[in-house]
mmCIF file of C-alpha atoms and ligand atoms in Angstrom:
data_model
loop_
_atom_site.group_PDB
_atom_site.id
_atom_site.type_symbol
_atom_site.label_atom_id
_atom_site.label_comp_id
_atom_site.label_asym_id
_atom_site.label_seq_id
_atom_site.Cartn_x
_atom_site.Cartn_y
_atom_site.Cartn_z
ATOM 1 C CA MET A 1 8.353 14.524 -9.674
ATOM 2 C CA SER A 2 10.963 12.747 -12.484
ATOM 3 C CA GLN A 3 9.542 10.848 -15.449
ATOM 4 C CA LYS A 4 5.716 11.697 -14.684
ATOM 5 C CA SER A 5 2.901 11.397 -17.546
ATOM 6 C CA ALA A 6 1.154 14.396 -17.558
ATOM 7 C CA ASN A 7 -2.756 14.156 -17.922
ATOM 8 C CA TYR A 8 -2.226 10.551 -15.464
ATOM 9 C CA ASP A 9 -4.646 8.799 -13.180
ATOM 10 C CA ALA A 10 -3.595 7.929 -9.898
ATOM 11 C CA LEU A 11 -5.220 4.979 -7.347
ATOM 12 C CA ILE A 12 -5.001 4.946 -4.197
ATOM 13 C CA ILE A 13 -6.509 1.393 -2.306
ATOM 14 C CA GLY A 14 -7.276 2.664 1.467
ATOM 15 C CA ALA A 15 -7.240 6.108 0.975
ATOM 16 C CA SER A 16 -9.403 6.204 3.854
ATOM 17 C CA GLY A 17 -6.807 5.232 6.215
ATOM 18 C CA GLY A 18 -4.441 7.527 7.419
ATOM 19 C CA ILE A 19 -0.815 7.366 5.308
ATOM 20 C CA GLY A 20 -3.661 7.031 2.468
ATOM 21 C CA HIS A 21 -5.855 9.634 3.529
ATOM 22 C CA ALA A 22 -2.230 11.717 3.499
ATOM 23 C CA LEU A 23 -1.519 10.036 0.249
ATOM 24 C CA ALA A 24 -4.708 11.099 -1.671
ATOM 25 C CA GLU A 25 -4.399 14.729 -0.129
ATOM 26 C CA GLU A 26 -1.157 14.930 -1.149
ATOM 27 C CA LEU A 27 -1.612 14.092 -4.886
ATOM 28 C CA SER A 28 -4.458 15.566 -5.419
ATOM 29 C CA GLY A 29 -2.134 19.087 -5.788
ATOM 30 C CA ASP A 30 -0.499 17.768 -8.793
ATOM 31 C CA THR A 31 -1.615 19.601 -11.459
ATOM 32 C CA ASP A 32 -0.609 17.036 -13.844
ATOM 33 C CA LEU A 33 -3.098 14.605 -12.809
ATOM 34 C CA ASN A 34 -6.426 14.415 -14.348
ATOM 35 C CA CYS A 35 -8.483 12.407 -11.805
ATOM 36 C CA LEU A 36 -7.405 10.657 -8.711
ATOM 37 C CA HIS A 37 -9.682 7.154 -7.500
ATOM 38 C CA MET A 38 -9.827 6.760 -4.030
ATOM 39 C CA THR A 39 -10.998 3.097 -1.890
ATOM 40 C CA ALA A 40 -12.456 3.159 1.231
ATOM 41 C CA PHE A 41 -13.725 -0.501 2.761
ATOM 42 C CA GLN A 42 -15.343 0.371 6.309
ATOM 43 C CA ASN A 43 -14.544 4.226 6.481
ATOM 44 C CA GLN A 44 -16.153 6.148 3.513
ATOM 45 C CA ASN A 45 -16.598 9.253 5.418
ATOM 46 C CA ARG A 46 -13.141 9.689 6.185
ATOM 47 C CA LEU A 47 -12.078 9.553 2.270
ATOM 48 C CA PRO A 48 -10.762 13.498 1.289
ATOM 49 C CA ASP A 49 -13.036 15.391 0.321
ATOM 50 C CA ALA A 50 -12.516 15.717 -3.167
ATOM 51 C CA VAL A 51 -9.722 17.877 -4.897
ATOM 52 C CA GLY A 52 -10.310 18.416 -8.813
ATOM 53 C CA SER A 53 -11.125 15.681 -10.463
ATOM 54 C CA SER A 54 -11.735 12.589 -7.994
ATOM 55 C CA ALA A 55 -13.904 9.060 -7.892
ATOM 56 C CA VAL A 56 -14.189 7.079 -5.192
ATOM 57 C CA TYR A 57 -15.335 3.503 -4.790
ATOM 58 C CA GLN A 58 -16.043 1.104 -2.018
ATOM 59 C CA LEU A 59 -13.912 -1.871 -1.877
ATOM 60 C CA ASP A 60 -12.948 -5.102 0.227
ATOM 61 C CA ILE A 61 -9.927 -6.796 -1.401
ATOM 62 C CA THR A 62 -10.088 -9.162 1.055
ATOM 63 C CA ASP A 63 -13.827 -10.255 -1.136
ATOM 64 C CA ARG A 64 -13.534 -11.530 -5.050
ATOM 65 C CA ARG A 65 -16.909 -10.256 -5.670
ATOM 66 C CA SER A 66 -16.012 -6.998 -4.303
ATOM 67 C CA ILE A 67 -12.941 -6.774 -6.626
ATOM 68 C CA ASN A 68 -14.923 -7.816 -9.493
ATOM 69 C CA ALA A 69 -17.164 -4.845 -9.132
ATOM 70 C CA PHE A 70 -14.373 -2.867 -8.723
ATOM 71 C CA ILE A 71 -12.283 -2.815 -11.861
ATOM 72 C CA THR A 72 -15.795 -3.180 -13.963
ATOM 73 C CA GLU A 73 -16.533 0.590 -12.535
ATOM 74 C CA LEU A 74 -12.788 1.656 -12.530
ATOM 75 C CA GLN A 75 -12.192 0.663 -16.345
ATOM 76 C CA HIS A 76 -15.071 2.738 -17.456
ATOM 77 C CA ARG A 77 -13.889 6.050 -15.049
ATOM 78 C CA ALA A 78 -10.088 5.671 -15.501
ATOM 79 C CA SER A 79 -7.536 6.267 -18.041
ATOM 80 C CA ASN A 80 -3.500 6.244 -18.483
ATOM 81 C CA LEU A 81 -3.629 4.588 -14.884
ATOM 82 C CA ARG A 82 0.322 5.325 -13.738
ATOM 83 C CA LEU A 83 -0.177 5.662 -10.459
ATOM 84 C CA ILE A 84 -1.634 2.899 -8.153
ATOM 85 C CA ILE A 85 -0.891 2.793 -4.324
ATOM 86 C CA ASN A 86 -2.610 0.090 -1.841
ATOM 87 C CA ALA A 87 -2.421 1.338 1.401
ATOM 88 C CA ALA A 88 -4.935 -1.137 2.739
ATOM 89 C CA GLY A 89 -3.475 -3.118 5.796
ATOM 90 C CA VAL A 90 -4.483 -4.169 9.367
ATOM 91 C CA LEU A 91 -2.271 -4.800 12.369
ATOM 92 C CA HIS A 92 -4.898 -5.376 15.455
ATOM 93 C CA GLY A 93 -8.859 -5.051 15.483
ATOM 94 C CA GLN A 94 -11.676 -6.635 18.167
ATOM 95 C CA ASP A 95 -9.793 -9.706 19.677
ATOM 96 C CA LEU A 96 -7.454 -9.117 16.998
ATOM 97 C CA MET A 97 -3.264 -8.023 18.622
ATOM 98 C CA PRO A 98 -0.055 -9.284 17.401
ATOM 99 C CA GLU A 99 1.062 -12.108 19.194
ATOM 100 C CA ARG A 100 4.480 -12.225 21.207
ATOM 101 C CA ARG A 101 5.010 -15.382 21.654
ATOM 102 C CA LEU A 102 4.222 -18.658 19.439
ATOM 103 C CA ALA A 103 1.320 -19.871 22.008
ATOM 104 C CA ASP A 104 -0.525 -16.486 21.158
ATOM 105 C CA LEU A 105 -1.175 -17.797 17.840
ATOM 106 C CA SER A 106 -4.669 -18.467 16.492
ATOM 107 C CA LEU A 107 -5.077 -19.740 12.664
ATOM 108 C CA GLU A 108 -8.579 -17.218 12.372
ATOM 109 C CA ASN A 109 -6.229 -14.291 13.475
ATOM 110 C CA LEU A 110 -3.607 -15.382 10.661
ATOM 111 C CA GLN A 111 -5.763 -15.544 8.036
ATOM 112 C CA THR A 112 -7.430 -12.363 9.099
ATOM 113 C CA VAL A 113 -3.420 -10.632 9.205
ATOM 114 C CA PHE A 114 -2.810 -12.420 5.338
ATOM 115 C CA SER A 115 -6.167 -11.696 3.893
ATOM 116 C CA GLN A 116 -5.550 -7.980 4.784
ATOM 117 C CA ASN A 117 -2.246 -7.604 4.317
ATOM 118 C CA CYS A 118 -1.370 -10.015 1.112
ATOM 119 C CA PHE A 119 -4.210 -11.840 -0.335
ATOM 120 C CA GLY A 120 -5.904 -8.949 -0.641
ATOM 121 C CA HIS A 121 -3.104 -7.155 -2.542
ATOM 122 C CA ALA A 122 -2.360 -9.917 -4.853
ATOM 123 C CA MET A 123 -5.978 -10.457 -5.988
ATOM 124 C CA LEU A 124 -6.301 -6.914 -6.739
ATOM 125 C CA LEU A 125 -2.744 -6.774 -8.489
ATOM 126 C CA SER A 126 -4.234 -10.095 -10.627
ATOM 127 C CA ALA A 127 -7.760 -7.904 -11.529
ATOM 128 C CA LEU A 128 -5.681 -4.673 -12.260
ATOM 129 C CA GLN A 129 -3.451 -5.851 -14.458
ATOM 130 C CA PRO A 130 -5.335 -5.792 -17.874
ATOM 131 C CA LEU A 131 -5.538 -2.099 -16.911
ATOM 132 C CA LEU A 132 -1.945 -1.163 -17.253
ATOM 133 C CA PRO A 133 -0.169 0.664 -19.918
ATOM 134 C CA ARG A 134 2.082 -1.199 -22.263
ATOM 135 C CA GLN A 135 4.430 1.671 -22.834
ATOM 136 C CA GLY A 136 6.128 4.557 -20.021
ATOM 137 C CA VAL A 137 6.775 4.531 -16.632
ATOM 138 C CA THR A 138 3.748 3.021 -14.658
ATOM 139 C CA ARG A 139 4.221 3.307 -10.903
ATOM 140 C CA ILE A 140 3.305 0.214 -8.579
ATOM 141 C CA ALA A 141 3.358 -0.080 -4.690
ATOM 142 C CA SER A 142 2.285 -1.975 -1.963
ATOM 143 C CA LEU A 143 2.755 -0.759 1.586
ATOM 144 C CA SER A 144 4.652 -3.164 3.440
ATOM 145 C CA ALA A 145 6.726 -2.685 6.298
ATOM 146 C CA ARG A 146 9.960 -3.031 7.884
ATOM 147 C CA VAL A 147 8.833 -6.053 9.929
ATOM 148 C CA GLY A 148 8.083 -8.198 7.642
ATOM 149 C CA SER A 149 12.305 -8.116 5.691
ATOM 150 C CA ILE A 150 13.091 -11.547 7.317
ATOM 151 C CA THR A 151 16.730 -10.274 7.417
ATOM 152 C CA ASP A 152 15.893 -7.483 9.532
ATOM 153 C CA ASN A 153 14.160 -9.306 11.889
ATOM 154 C CA ARG A 154 15.558 -9.350 15.526
ATOM 155 C CA LEU A 155 12.693 -9.136 18.024
ATOM 156 C CA GLY A 156 10.866 -11.863 16.404
ATOM 157 C CA GLY A 157 7.080 -11.836 17.495
ATOM 158 C CA TRP A 158 4.285 -10.753 15.947
ATOM 159 C CA TYR A 159 4.225 -13.221 13.860
ATOM 160 C CA ALA A 160 0.921 -12.921 11.319
ATOM 161 C CA TYR A 161 1.683 -9.066 10.388
ATOM 162 C CA ARG A 162 5.715 -9.807 9.838
ATOM 163 C CA ALA A 163 4.625 -12.957 7.818
ATOM 164 C CA SER A 164 1.802 -11.362 6.168
ATOM 165 C CA LYS A 165 3.922 -8.350 5.252
ATOM 166 C CA ALA A 166 6.711 -11.347 4.240
ATOM 167 C CA ALA A 167 4.800 -12.215 1.822
ATOM 168 C CA LEU A 168 3.329 -9.343 0.650
ATOM 169 C CA ASN A 169 6.971 -8.654 -0.682
ATOM 170 C CA GLN A 170 7.246 -11.870 -2.001
ATOM 171 C CA ILE A 171 4.489 -10.960 -4.214
ATOM 172 C CA ILE A 172 5.903 -7.786 -5.301
ATOM 173 C CA LYS A 173 8.791 -9.682 -6.830
ATOM 174 C CA SER A 174 7.408 -12.117 -8.605
ATOM 175 C CA ALA A 175 4.575 -9.317 -9.852
ATOM 176 C CA SER A 176 7.317 -6.773 -10.548
ATOM 177 C CA ILE A 177 9.264 -9.656 -13.202
ATOM 178 C CA GLU A 178 5.731 -10.620 -14.479
ATOM 179 C CA LEU A 179 4.550 -6.877 -15.264
ATOM 180 C CA LYS A 180 8.529 -5.540 -16.604
ATOM 181 C CA ARG A 181 7.741 -8.390 -19.479
ATOM 182 C CA LEU A 182 4.538 -6.422 -20.607
ATOM 183 C CA ASN A 183 5.764 -2.893 -20.342
ATOM 184 C CA PRO A 184 9.606 -2.584 -19.593
ATOM 185 C CA GLU A 185 9.142 0.722 -17.985
ATOM 186 C CA MET A 186 6.889 -0.796 -15.254
ATOM 187 C CA VAL A 187 8.460 0.284 -11.352
ATOM 188 C CA CYS A 188 6.483 -2.044 -8.746
ATOM 189 C CA ILE A 189 7.842 -1.743 -5.446
ATOM 190 C CA ALA A 190 6.929 -2.309 -1.639
ATOM 191 C CA LEU A 191 7.148 0.729 0.219
ATOM 192 C CA HIS A 192 7.969 1.339 4.346
ATOM 193 C CA PRO A 193 6.601 4.270 5.542
ATOM 194 C CA GLY A 194 8.146 4.556 9.114
ATOM 195 C CA THR A 195 6.322 4.493 11.908
ATOM 196 C CA VAL A 196 3.621 7.038 11.865
ATOM 197 C CA ASP A 197 0.567 8.080 13.739
ATOM 198 C CA THR A 198 -2.520 6.145 12.599
ATOM 199 C CA ARG A 199 -5.252 3.947 13.928
ATOM 200 C CA LEU A 200 -3.234 0.927 12.958
ATOM 201 C CA SER A 201 0.076 1.967 15.489
ATOM 202 C CA ASP A 202 -2.127 3.875 18.121
ATOM 203 C CA PRO A 203 -1.680 0.971 20.372
ATOM 204 C CA PHE A 204 1.904 0.194 20.385
ATOM 205 C CA THR A 205 3.757 4.268 20.292
ATOM 206 C CA ALA A 206 3.513 4.891 24.183
ATOM 207 C CA GLY A 207 7.535 4.211 24.206
ATOM 208 C CA ILE A 208 8.554 5.910 20.654
ATOM 209 C CA PRO A 209 9.902 8.963 21.015
ATOM 210 C CA ASP A 210 8.080 11.964 18.791
ATOM 211 C CA GLN A 211 10.912 12.453 16.335
ATOM 212 C CA LYS A 212 10.538 8.645 15.439
ATOM 213 C CA LEU A 213 6.479 8.775 15.243
ATOM 214 C CA PHE A 214 5.800 10.343 11.894
ATOM 215 C CA SER A 215 2.394 11.938 11.268
ATOM 216 C CA PRO A 216 1.111 10.875 8.041
ATOM 217 C CA GLU A 217 1.565 14.218 5.903
ATOM 218 C CA PHE A 218 5.268 13.783 6.778
ATOM 219 C CA SER A 219 5.336 9.752 5.672
ATOM 220 C CA ALA A 220 2.931 10.641 2.349
ATOM 221 C CA GLN A 221 5.352 13.437 1.205
ATOM 222 C CA ARG A 222 8.210 11.495 1.744
ATOM 223 C CA LEU A 223 6.958 8.206 0.067
ATOM 224 C CA LEU A 224 5.375 10.102 -2.795
ATOM 225 C CA ARG A 225 9.074 11.567 -3.051
ATOM 226 C CA VAL A 226 10.221 8.221 -3.192
ATOM 227 C CA LEU A 227 8.035 6.520 -5.405
ATOM 228 C CA MET A 228 7.817 9.375 -8.381
ATOM 229 C CA ASN A 229 11.652 9.652 -8.061
ATOM 230 C CA SER A 230 11.608 5.711 -8.738
ATOM 231 C CA SER A 231 13.257 4.248 -12.277
ATOM 232 C CA PRO A 232 12.250 1.212 -13.936
ATOM 233 C CA LEU A 233 15.897 0.416 -12.482
ATOM 234 C CA ASP A 234 14.213 0.257 -9.158
ATOM 235 C CA ASN A 235 11.594 -2.129 -10.139
ATOM 236 C CA GLY A 236 11.037 -5.222 -7.295
ATOM 237 C CA ASN A 237 12.631 -3.540 -4.743
ATOM 238 C CA PHE A 238 11.708 -2.520 -0.873
ATOM 239 C CA PHE A 239 12.129 0.602 0.463
ATOM 240 C CA ALA A 240 11.939 3.066 3.137
ATOM 241 C CA TRP A 241 10.159 6.388 3.575
ATOM 242 C CA ASP A 242 13.620 7.479 3.229
ATOM 243 C CA GLY A 243 14.240 5.852 -0.017
ATOM 244 C CA THR A 244 17.362 3.402 2.219
ATOM 245 C CA HIS A 245 16.729 0.143 0.888
ATOM 246 C CA ILE A 246 15.840 -2.679 3.089
ATOM 247 C CA PRO A 247 16.547 -5.902 2.257
ATOM 248 C CA PHE A 248 14.016 -8.708 2.053
HETATM 249 N N1 NAP B 301 0.984 3.102 10.928
HETATM 250 C C1 NAP B 301 2.295 2.937 10.500
HETATM 251 O O1 NAP B 301 2.943 2.954 11.559
HETATM 252 C C2 NAP B 301 2.984 1.518 9.288
HETATM 253 C C3 NAP B 301 4.183 0.832 9.753
HETATM 254 C C4 NAP B 301 4.265 0.413 8.840
HETATM 255 C C5 NAP B 301 3.560 0.082 7.948
HETATM 256 N N2 NAP B 301 2.139 0.498 7.749
HETATM 257 C C6 NAP B 301 1.405 -0.090 6.487
HETATM 258 O O2 NAP B 301 1.147 1.292 5.715
HETATM 259 C C7 NAP B 301 -0.575 0.736 5.315
HETATM 260 C C8 NAP B 301 -1.646 1.749 5.809
HETATM 261 O O3 NAP B 301 -1.489 1.944 7.141
HETATM 262 P P1 NAP B 301 -2.042 2.860 8.009
HETATM 263 O O4 NAP B 301 -1.908 3.001 9.184
HETATM 264 O O5 NAP B 301 -2.750 4.326 7.546
HETATM 265 O O6 NAP B 301 -3.523 2.579 8.997
HETATM 266 P P2 NAP B 301 -5.143 2.910 8.508
HETATM 267 O O7 NAP B 301 -4.985 3.852 9.352
HETATM 268 O O8 NAP B 301 -5.614 1.579 9.822
HETATM 269 O O9 NAP B 301 -5.558 2.561 7.525
HETATM 270 C C9 NAP B 301 -6.118 0.738 6.966
HETATM 271 C C10 NAP B 301 -6.566 1.705 5.651
HETATM 272 O O10 NAP B 301 -6.948 0.243 5.547
HETATM 273 C C11 NAP B 301 -8.119 -0.552 4.526
HETATM 274 N N3 NAP B 301 -8.380 -1.866 4.952
HETATM 275 C C12 NAP B 301 -8.431 -2.035 5.501
HETATM 276 N N4 NAP B 301 -9.353 -3.580 5.348
HETATM 277 C C13 NAP B 301 -9.418 -3.827 3.924
HETATM 278 C C14 NAP B 301 -9.931 -4.113 2.953
HETATM 279 N N5 NAP B 301 -10.487 -5.300 3.258
HETATM 280 N N6 NAP B 301 -10.552 -3.768 1.961
HETATM 281 C C15 NAP B 301 -9.804 -2.448 1.966
HETATM 282 N N7 NAP B 301 -9.197 -1.969 2.693
HETATM 283 C C16 NAP B 301 -8.744 -2.163 3.740
HETATM 284 C C17 NAP B 301 -8.952 0.881 5.659
HETATM 285 O O11 NAP B 301 -10.024 1.103 5.148
HETATM 286 P P3 NAP B 301 -11.732 1.275 5.710
HETATM 287 O O12 NAP B 301 -10.568 2.686 7.138
HETATM 288 O O13 NAP B 301 -12.284 2.206 5.245
HETATM 289 O O14 NAP B 301 -12.055 0.345 6.683
HETATM 290 C C18 NAP B 301 -7.968 1.779 5.553
HETATM 291 O O15 NAP B 301 -8.499 2.814 4.420
HETATM 292 C C19 NAP B 301 -0.772 -0.941 6.386
HETATM 293 O O16 NAP B 301 -0.651 -1.676 5.060
HETATM 294 C C20 NAP B 301 0.416 -0.797 6.978
HETATM 295 O O17 NAP B 301 1.107 -2.113 7.099
HETATM 296 C C21 NAP B 301 1.706 1.686 8.951
#
């Protein structure tokens, strides 16, 4: 891992999810890591078993009070926070499926998907800003999705998910510009994990060939490679699991 601090703290939002869990397990083996901070929303039982020094939190990124309580606790427990990955997100749920056509759109579903995939990431970044180091390489990544690329949209459909990820990318872009003014060595980027075998992708993986459906472990290893090799020159960009650049 390049340009990494010794004794750094890392934070993974959504460490109870398929990719977040694998990211946490992968990171926990890093001997330079001082403390791994991990959040879950509804499934604390799915957090990885503590390896080394870790701290767990319950957090709903769509709830302002929950964010405030989390930040207060994190402030007391974290130091030298150099790596933040937001792996929270939603694609489907009870009464919620990606739309195939305009007629499928519902305001309620649009609000739910935007709240979790975009507004929550934005509000958390806003709340975390005072805790960010003012010098030295500091990396922040939100898990976006290639389908959030407007340039790459050739199939249509999945209105809420696509649009929420496109909006998330714009938040990341703006934050990258502002955060770089506070710390010139800031790296704030969006990442696409590939198509990964998790609860989120489960209803949609039937036709996907095995070699194109990644395990969470494979995706996490590749995402961490991309993230830890990223430099301040990469700030404000969108990268896939293999390091290729994705247009917004
Ligand atoms: N899997 C894929 O193929 C794929 C492809 C492209 C992009 N992505 C993106 O990668 C990210 C992770 O996806 P995944 O496949 O790992 O999904 P997942 O297994 O369903 O995990 C989702 C995570 O988000 C958390 N979460 C949901 N709502 C939350 C809220 N309101 N507040 C805080 N945390 C919340 C969940 O917490 P609890 O379980 O504790 O409730 C869980 O930890 C998502 O942003 C997704 O859009 C995934």
